[in-house]
Amino acid sequence: IAGNGGVGVVVSSYWGSDLILQDCIIEHNASGIQLSREHNGDDFWNYEITRCTVVSNDGFGIYKTDNIPLLLNNCVVALNQASGIDISTLAGVTAYCNDSYGNIAGDWVNAAGALSGMDGNFSADPLFCDPTHRDYTISEDSPCAPGNHPDGADCGLIGALGVGCAGPVGVE
């Protein structure tokens, strides 16, 4: 999902079903993912965001203001011009093996700050192969590549795209 003048993915008002995003790239939008659905207490909805790369958006990466359960795993949220992962409440949030890095207004913001350093979540340069030319595959040395987690966690691939280049590269 790229090049939108608005938010790449937005869920607001009353949405009638679960939201599942998997193996996706959300890039170069006004902002990445906004989760702000109203919940009337009778419905059982869930968000699941798995192996996604949310990168280089003009605003936030992932912004969640509601109390709908969220499973966020194996995602890279990087180089956004506002916050990386900004969650107002951790009620119902499960997050593991995510890399939030290089976001201008902070990587783990508000309640999401408690997730940093827990359950395989970290902040490190994902070592994209060529972000200037929108190549978001990762270097073989990336902390997001299987077996390279900075804390040794067994997370497998983090992000939507696998290894696409050799050697150290990075974000400047």
Coordinates of N, CA and C in Angstrom, one line a residue:
I1 N 0.9 -1.2 0.0 CA 0.0 0.0 0.0 C 0.9 1.2 0.0
A2 N 0.9 2.0 -1.1 CA 1.9 3.1 -1.2 C 1.2 4.3 -1.9
G3 N 1.8 5.4 -1.5 CA 1.4 6.6 -2.3 C 0.1 7.2 -2.0
N4 N -0.6 6.9 -0.9 CA -1.9 7.5 -0.6 C -1.7 8.9 0.0
G5 N -2.5 9.8 -0.3 CA -2.4 11.1 0.3 C -3.0 11.1 1.7
G6 N -3.6 10.0 2.1 CA -4.1 9.8 3.4 C -3.4 8.7 4.1
V7 N -4.1 8.1 5.1 CA -3.5 7.0 5.8 C -3.5 5.7 5.0
G8 N -2.4 5.0 5.0 CA -2.4 3.7 4.2 C -3.5 2.8 4.6
V9 N -3.7 2.5 5.9 CA -4.8 1.6 6.4 C -5.4 2.4 7.5
V10 N -6.7 2.6 7.5 CA -7.4 3.2 8.6 C -8.6 2.5 8.9
V11 N -8.8 2.2 10.2 CA -10.0 1.5 10.7 C -10.6 2.4 11.7
S12 N -11.8 3.0 11.4 CA -12.5 3.9 12.4 C -14.0 3.6 12.3
S13 N -14.7 4.3 13.2 CA -16.2 4.1 13.3 C -16.4 2.6 13.6
Y14 N -17.6 2.1 13.1 CA -17.9 0.7 13.4 C -17.6 -0.1 12.2
W15 N -16.6 -0.9 12.3 CA -16.1 -1.8 11.3 C -16.6 -3.2 11.7
G16 N -17.2 -3.9 10.8 CA -17.9 -5.1 11.2 C -17.2 -6.4 11.3
S17 N -15.9 -6.4 11.1 CA -15.1 -7.7 11.2 C -13.7 -7.4 11.6
D18 N -13.0 -8.5 11.8 CA -11.6 -8.5 12.1 C -10.7 -7.8 11.0
L19 N -9.6 -7.3 11.4 CA -8.6 -6.7 10.4 C -7.4 -7.6 10.5
I20 N -7.0 -8.2 9.4 CA -5.8 -9.0 9.4 C -4.9 -8.5 8.2
L21 N -3.7 -8.0 8.6 CA -2.7 -7.6 7.6 C -1.5 -8.5 7.8
Q22 N -1.1 -9.1 6.7 CA 0.0 -10.1 6.8 C 0.8 -9.9 5.5
D23 N 2.2 -10.0 5.8 CA 3.2 -9.9 4.7 C 2.9 -8.7 3.8
C24 N 2.7 -7.6 4.4 CA 2.4 -6.4 3.5 C 3.5 -5.3 3.8
I25 N 3.6 -4.4 2.8 CA 4.4 -3.2 2.9 C 3.5 -2.0 2.8
I26 N 3.6 -1.1 3.8 CA 2.9 0.1 3.8 C 3.9 1.2 3.9
E27 N 4.0 1.9 2.7 CA 5.1 2.9 2.6 C 4.7 4.1 1.8
H28 N 5.3 5.2 2.1 CA 5.2 6.5 1.4 C 3.7 7.0 1.3
N29 N 3.0 6.9 2.4 CA 1.6 7.4 2.6 C 1.7 8.6 3.5
A30 N 0.6 9.3 3.7 CA 0.6 10.4 4.6 C 0.9 9.8 6.0
S31 N 0.4 8.7 6.4 CA 0.7 7.9 7.6 C 0.5 6.4 7.3
G32 N 0.9 5.6 8.2 CA 0.9 4.1 8.0 C -0.5 3.5 8.3
I33 N -0.7 3.1 9.6 CA -1.8 2.3 10.0 C -2.5 3.0 11.2
Q34 N -3.7 3.4 11.1 CA -4.5 4.0 12.2 C -5.6 3.1 12.6
L35 N -5.6 2.7 13.9 CA -6.6 1.9 14.5 C -7.4 2.7 15.5
S36 N -8.6 3.1 15.2 CA -9.4 3.9 16.1 C -10.8 3.7 16.0
R37 N -11.2 2.4 16.0 CA -12.6 2.0 15.9 C -13.3 2.1 17.2
E38 N -14.5 2.5 17.1 CA -15.4 2.6 18.3 C -15.8 1.2 18.7
H39 N -15.9 0.9 20.0 CA -16.3 -0.5 20.4 C -17.5 -0.3 21.3
N40 N -18.5 -1.0 21.0 CA -19.7 -0.9 21.8 C -19.8 -1.9 22.9
G41 N -18.8 -2.8 23.1 CA -18.8 -3.8 24.1 C -19.5 -5.1 23.8
D42 N -20.3 -5.1 22.8 CA -21.0 -6.3 22.4 C -20.3 -7.1 21.3
D43 N -19.4 -6.5 20.6 CA -18.8 -7.1 19.5 C -17.4 -7.6 19.9
F44 N -16.9 -8.7 19.2 CA -15.6 -9.2 19.5 C -14.8 -9.2 18.2
W45 N -14.1 -8.1 18.1 CA -13.3 -7.9 16.9 C -11.8 -7.9 17.3
N46 N -11.0 -8.2 16.4 CA -9.5 -8.3 16.6 C -8.8 -7.6 15.5
Y47 N -7.6 -7.2 15.8 CA -6.6 -6.7 14.8 C -5.4 -7.7 14.8
E48 N -4.9 -8.1 13.7 CA -3.7 -8.9 13.6 C -2.8 -8.3 12.5
I49 N -1.6 -7.9 12.9 CA -0.7 -7.4 12.0 C 0.6 -8.2 12.1
T50 N 0.9 -9.0 11.0 CA 2.0 -9.9 11.1 C 2.9 -9.8 9.9
R51 N 4.2 -9.8 10.1 CA 5.3 -9.7 9.1 C 5.0 -8.6 8.1
C52 N 4.7 -7.4 8.6 CA 4.5 -6.2 7.8 C 5.7 -5.3 7.9
T53 N 6.0 -4.5 6.9 CA 7.0 -3.5 6.9 C 6.2 -2.1 6.7
V54 N 6.3 -1.3 7.7 CA 5.6 0.0 7.7 C 6.7 1.0 7.7
V55 N 6.9 1.7 6.6 CA 8.2 2.5 6.4 C 8.0 3.7 5.6
S56 N 8.8 4.7 6.0 CA 8.9 6.0 5.2 C 7.6 6.7 4.9
N57 N 6.7 6.7 5.9 CA 5.4 7.4 5.8 C 5.7 8.8 6.3
D58 N 4.9 9.8 5.8 CA 5.1 11.2 6.2 C 4.6 11.5 7.6
G59 N 3.8 10.6 8.2 CA 3.3 10.7 9.5 C 3.7 9.5 10.4
F60 N 2.8 9.0 11.2 CA 3.1 7.9 12.0 C 3.2 6.6 11.3
G61 N 3.8 5.6 12.0 CA 3.8 4.2 11.5 C 2.5 3.5 11.8
I62 N 2.4 3.1 13.1 CA 1.2 2.5 13.6 C 0.7 3.3 14.8
Y63 N -0.6 3.7 14.7 CA -1.2 4.6 15.7 C -2.5 3.9 16.2
K64 N -2.6 3.5 17.5 CA -3.8 2.8 18.0 C -4.3 3.5 19.2
T65 N -5.6 3.9 19.1 CA -6.3 4.7 20.2 C -7.4 3.9 20.8
D66 N -7.8 2.8 20.3 CA -9.0 2.1 20.8 C -8.6 0.9 21.7
N67 N -9.6 0.2 22.2 CA -9.4 -0.9 23.1 C -9.6 -2.3 22.4
I68 N -9.6 -2.3 21.1 CA -9.8 -3.6 20.4 C -8.5 -4.4 20.5
P69 N -8.6 -5.7 20.8 CA -7.4 -6.5 20.9 C -6.5 -6.5 19.6
L70 N -5.2 -6.4 19.9 CA -4.2 -6.3 18.8 C -3.2 -7.4 19.0
L71 N -2.9 -8.1 17.9 CA -1.7 -9.0 17.9 C -0.8 -8.4 16.9
L72 N 0.4 -7.9 17.3 CA 1.4 -7.3 16.5 C 2.6 -8.1 16.6
N73 N 3.0 -8.8 15.5 CA 4.2 -9.6 15.6 C 5.0 -9.6 14.3
N74 N 6.3 -9.6 14.5 CA 7.3 -9.8 13.4 C 7.2 -8.6 12.4
C75 N 7.0 -7.4 12.8 CA 6.9 -6.2 12.0 C 8.1 -5.3 12.1
V76 N 8.4 -4.6 11.0 CA 9.4 -3.6 11.0 C 8.6 -2.3 10.8
V77 N 8.8 -1.3 11.7 CA 8.2 0.0 11.6 C 9.3 1.0 11.7
A78 N 9.7 1.6 10.5 CA 10.9 2.3 10.5 C 10.8 3.6 9.6
L79 N 11.6 4.6 10.0 CA 11.8 5.8 9.1 C 10.6 6.6 8.8
N80 N 9.6 6.5 9.8 CA 8.4 7.3 9.6 C 8.7 8.7 10.2
Q81 N 8.0 9.7 9.6 CA 8.3 11.1 10.0 C 7.6 11.5 11.3
A82 N 6.8 10.7 11.9 CA 6.2 10.9 13.2 C 6.6 9.7 14.1
S83 N 5.7 9.3 14.9 CA 6.0 8.1 15.8 C 6.0 6.8 15.0
G84 N 6.7 5.8 15.6 CA 6.8 4.5 15.1 C 5.6 3.7 15.5
I85 N 5.6 3.2 16.7 CA 4.4 2.5 17.2 C 3.9 3.3 18.4
D86 N 2.7 3.8 18.3 CA 2.1 4.7 19.3 C 0.8 4.0 19.7
I87 N 0.7 3.5 20.9 CA -0.5 2.8 21.4 C -0.9 3.5 22.7
S88 N -2.2 3.9 22.8 CA -2.7 4.7 23.9 C -2.9 3.8 25.1
T89 N -3.3 2.5 25.0 CA -3.5 1.6 26.1 C -3.0 0.2 25.7
L90 N -2.4 -0.5 26.6 CA -2.0 -1.9 26.3 C -3.0 -2.9 26.5
A91 N -4.2 -2.5 27.0 CA -5.3 -3.5 27.2 C -5.5 -4.3 25.9
G92 N -5.4 -5.6 26.0 CA -5.6 -6.5 24.8 C -4.5 -6.5 23.8
V93 N -3.4 -5.9 24.1 CA -2.3 -5.8 23.1 C -1.3 -6.9 23.4
T94 N -1.0 -7.7 22.4 CA 0.1 -8.7 22.4 C 1.1 -8.3 21.3
A95 N 2.3 -8.1 21.7 CA 3.3 -7.7 20.7 C 4.6 -8.4 20.9
Y96 N 5.1 -9.0 19.9 CA 6.4 -9.7 20.1 C 7.2 -9.7 18.7
C97 N 8.5 -9.6 18.9 CA 9.4 -9.7 17.7 C 9.2 -8.6 16.7
N98 N 9.1 -7.3 17.2 CA 8.9 -6.2 16.3 C 10.1 -5.3 16.4
D99 N 10.5 -4.6 15.3 CA 11.6 -3.7 15.3 C 11.0 -2.3 14.9
S100 N 11.1 -1.4 15.8 CA 10.6 0.0 15.6 C 11.9 0.9 15.7
Y101 N 12.3 1.5 14.5 CA 13.6 2.2 14.5 C 13.5 3.4 13.6
G102 N 14.2 4.5 14.1 CA 14.5 5.7 13.3 C 13.2 6.5 13.0
N103 N 12.2 6.4 13.8 CA 11.0 7.2 13.6 C 11.2 8.6 14.3
I104 N 10.9 9.6 13.6 CA 11.3 11.0 14.1 C 10.7 11.3 15.5
A105 N 9.5 11.0 15.8 CA 8.9 11.4 17.0 C 9.0 10.2 18.1
G106 N 9.8 9.3 17.8 CA 10.0 8.2 18.8 C 9.6 6.8 18.2
D107 N 10.3 5.8 18.7 CA 10.0 4.5 18.2 C 8.9 3.7 18.9
W108 N 8.9 3.8 20.2 CA 7.8 3.2 21.0 C 7.2 4.3 21.9
V109 N 6.0 4.7 21.5 CA 5.5 6.0 22.1 C 4.2 5.7 23.0
N110 N 4.1 6.5 24.0 CA 3.0 6.3 24.9 C 3.0 4.9 25.6
A111 N 1.9 4.3 25.7 CA 1.9 3.0 26.4 C 2.8 1.9 25.6
A112 N 3.0 2.1 24.4 CA 3.9 1.2 23.6 C 5.3 1.2 24.2
G113 N 5.7 2.2 24.9 CA 7.0 2.3 25.5 C 7.3 1.1 26.4
A114 N 6.3 0.5 27.0 CA 6.4 -0.6 27.9 C 6.8 -1.9 27.1
L115 N 6.5 -1.9 25.8 CA 6.8 -3.1 25.0 C 8.2 -3.2 24.5
S116 N 8.9 -2.0 24.5 CA 10.3 -2.0 24.0 C 11.2 -2.8 24.9
G117 N 12.0 -3.7 24.3 CA 12.9 -4.6 25.1 C 12.2 -5.8 25.7
M118 N 10.9 -6.0 25.5 CA 10.1 -7.1 26.0 C 9.7 -8.0 24.9
D119 N 9.7 -9.3 25.1 CA 9.2 -10.3 24.2 C 9.7 -10.2 22.8
G120 N 11.0 -9.9 22.7 CA 11.7 -9.8 21.4 C 11.5 -8.5 20.7
N121 N 10.8 -7.5 21.2 CA 10.7 -6.2 20.6 C 12.0 -5.4 20.8
F122 N 12.4 -4.7 19.8 CA 13.6 -3.9 19.9 C 13.6 -2.7 19.0
S123 N 14.7 -1.9 19.1 CA 14.9 -0.8 18.2 C 16.3 -0.9 17.6
A124 N 16.5 -1.3 16.4 CA 17.8 -1.4 15.7 C 17.6 -1.1 14.2
D125 N 18.6 -0.6 13.6 CA 18.6 -0.3 12.2 C 18.3 -1.7 11.5
P126 N 17.2 -1.7 10.7 CA 16.8 -3.0 10.0 C 17.8 -3.3 8.9
L127 N 18.7 -2.4 8.5 CA 19.6 -2.6 7.4 C 18.9 -3.0 6.1
F128 N 18.0 -2.1 5.7 CA 17.4 -2.2 4.4 C 18.4 -2.2 3.3
C129 N 18.2 -2.9 2.2 CA 19.2 -2.9 1.1 C 19.4 -1.6 0.4
D130 N 18.3 -1.0 0.1 CA 18.4 0.3 -0.6 C 17.1 1.1 -0.4
P131 N 16.9 1.7 0.8 CA 15.7 2.4 1.1 C 15.5 3.6 0.2
T132 N 16.6 4.2 -0.2 CA 16.5 5.4 -1.1 C 15.7 5.1 -2.4
H133 N 15.8 3.9 -2.9 CA 15.1 3.4 -4.1 C 14.0 2.5 -3.7
R134 N 13.5 2.5 -2.5 CA 12.3 1.8 -2.0 C 12.5 0.3 -2.1
D135 N 13.8 -0.2 -1.9 CA 14.1 -1.6 -1.8 C 14.2 -1.9 -0.3
Y136 N 13.1 -2.5 0.3 CA 13.1 -2.8 1.7 C 13.4 -4.2 2.0
T137 N 14.0 -4.9 1.1 CA 14.6 -6.2 1.5 C 15.7 -5.9 2.5
I138 N 16.2 -6.9 3.2 CA 17.2 -6.6 4.3 C 18.5 -7.3 4.0
S139 N 19.5 -6.7 4.6 CA 20.9 -7.2 4.5 C 21.0 -8.6 5.2
E140 N 21.9 -9.4 4.8 CA 22.1 -10.7 5.5 C 22.5 -10.4 6.9
D141 N 23.1 -9.3 7.2 CA 23.5 -8.9 8.6 C 22.4 -8.2 9.4
S142 N 21.2 -8.1 8.9 CA 20.1 -7.4 9.5 C 19.7 -8.1 10.8
P143 N 19.4 -7.3 11.9 CA 18.8 -7.9 13.1 C 17.4 -8.5 12.8
C144 N 16.9 -8.2 11.7 CA 15.5 -8.7 11.3 C 15.6 -10.0 10.5
A145 N 16.8 -10.4 10.1 CA 17.0 -11.7 9.4 C 16.9 -12.8 10.4
P146 N 16.4 -14.0 10.0 CA 16.4 -15.1 10.9 C 17.8 -15.4 11.5
G147 N 17.8 -15.6 12.8 CA 19.0 -16.0 13.5 C 19.9 -14.8 13.9
N148 N 19.5 -13.5 13.6 CA 20.3 -12.4 13.9 C 19.7 -11.5 15.0
H149 N 18.7 -11.9 15.7 CA 18.0 -11.0 16.7 C 19.0 -10.5 17.7
P150 N 19.0 -9.2 17.9 CA 20.0 -8.6 18.8 C 20.1 -9.2 20.2
D151 N 19.0 -9.7 20.7 CA 19.0 -10.3 22.0 C 19.0 -11.9 22.0
G152 N 19.1 -12.4 20.8 CA 19.1 -13.9 20.6 C 17.8 -14.5 20.6
A153 N 16.7 -13.8 20.5 CA 15.4 -14.3 20.5 C 15.2 -15.1 19.2
D154 N 14.4 -16.1 19.2 CA 14.1 -17.0 18.0 C 12.8 -16.4 17.4
C155 N 13.0 -15.3 16.6 CA 11.8 -14.7 16.0 C 11.6 -15.0 14.6
G156 N 12.6 -15.6 13.9 CA 12.5 -15.8 12.5 C 12.6 -14.5 11.8
L157 N 12.0 -14.4 10.6 CA 12.0 -13.2 9.8 C 11.1 -12.1 10.4
I158 N 11.7 -10.9 10.5 CA 10.9 -9.8 11.0 C 10.7 -8.8 9.8
G159 N 9.5 -8.5 9.5 CA 9.2 -7.7 8.3 C 8.7 -8.5 7.2
A160 N 8.2 -7.8 6.1 CA 7.6 -8.4 5.0 C 8.5 -9.1 4.0
L161 N 9.7 -8.6 4.0 CA 10.7 -9.0 2.9 C 11.9 -9.7 3.5
G162 N 12.4 -10.7 2.9 CA 13.6 -11.4 3.4 C 14.9 -10.7 3.0
V163 N 16.0 -11.5 3.1 CA 17.3 -11.0 2.7 C 17.4 -10.8 1.2
G164 N 17.9 -9.6 0.9 CA 18.1 -9.3 -0.5 C 19.4 -8.8 -1.0
C165 N 20.4 -8.7 0.0 CA 21.7 -8.2 -0.3 C 22.7 -8.6 0.8
A166 N 23.9 -8.6 0.4 CA 25.0 -9.0 1.4 C 25.6 -7.7 2.0
G167 N 26.3 -8.0 3.1 CA 27.1 -6.9 3.6 C 26.4 -5.9 4.4
P168 N 27.1 -5.1 5.2 CA 26.5 -4.1 6.0 C 26.0 -2.9 5.2
V169 N 24.8 -2.6 5.3 CA 24.2 -1.4 4.7 C 23.4 -0.7 5.9
G170 N 22.7 0.3 5.6 CA 21.9 0.9 6.7 C 21.3 2.2 6.3
V171 N 20.7 2.8 7.4 CA 20.0 4.0 7.2 C 20.9 5.1 7.7
E172 N 21.0 6.2 7.0 CA 21.8 7.3 7.4 C 20.9 8.5 7.8

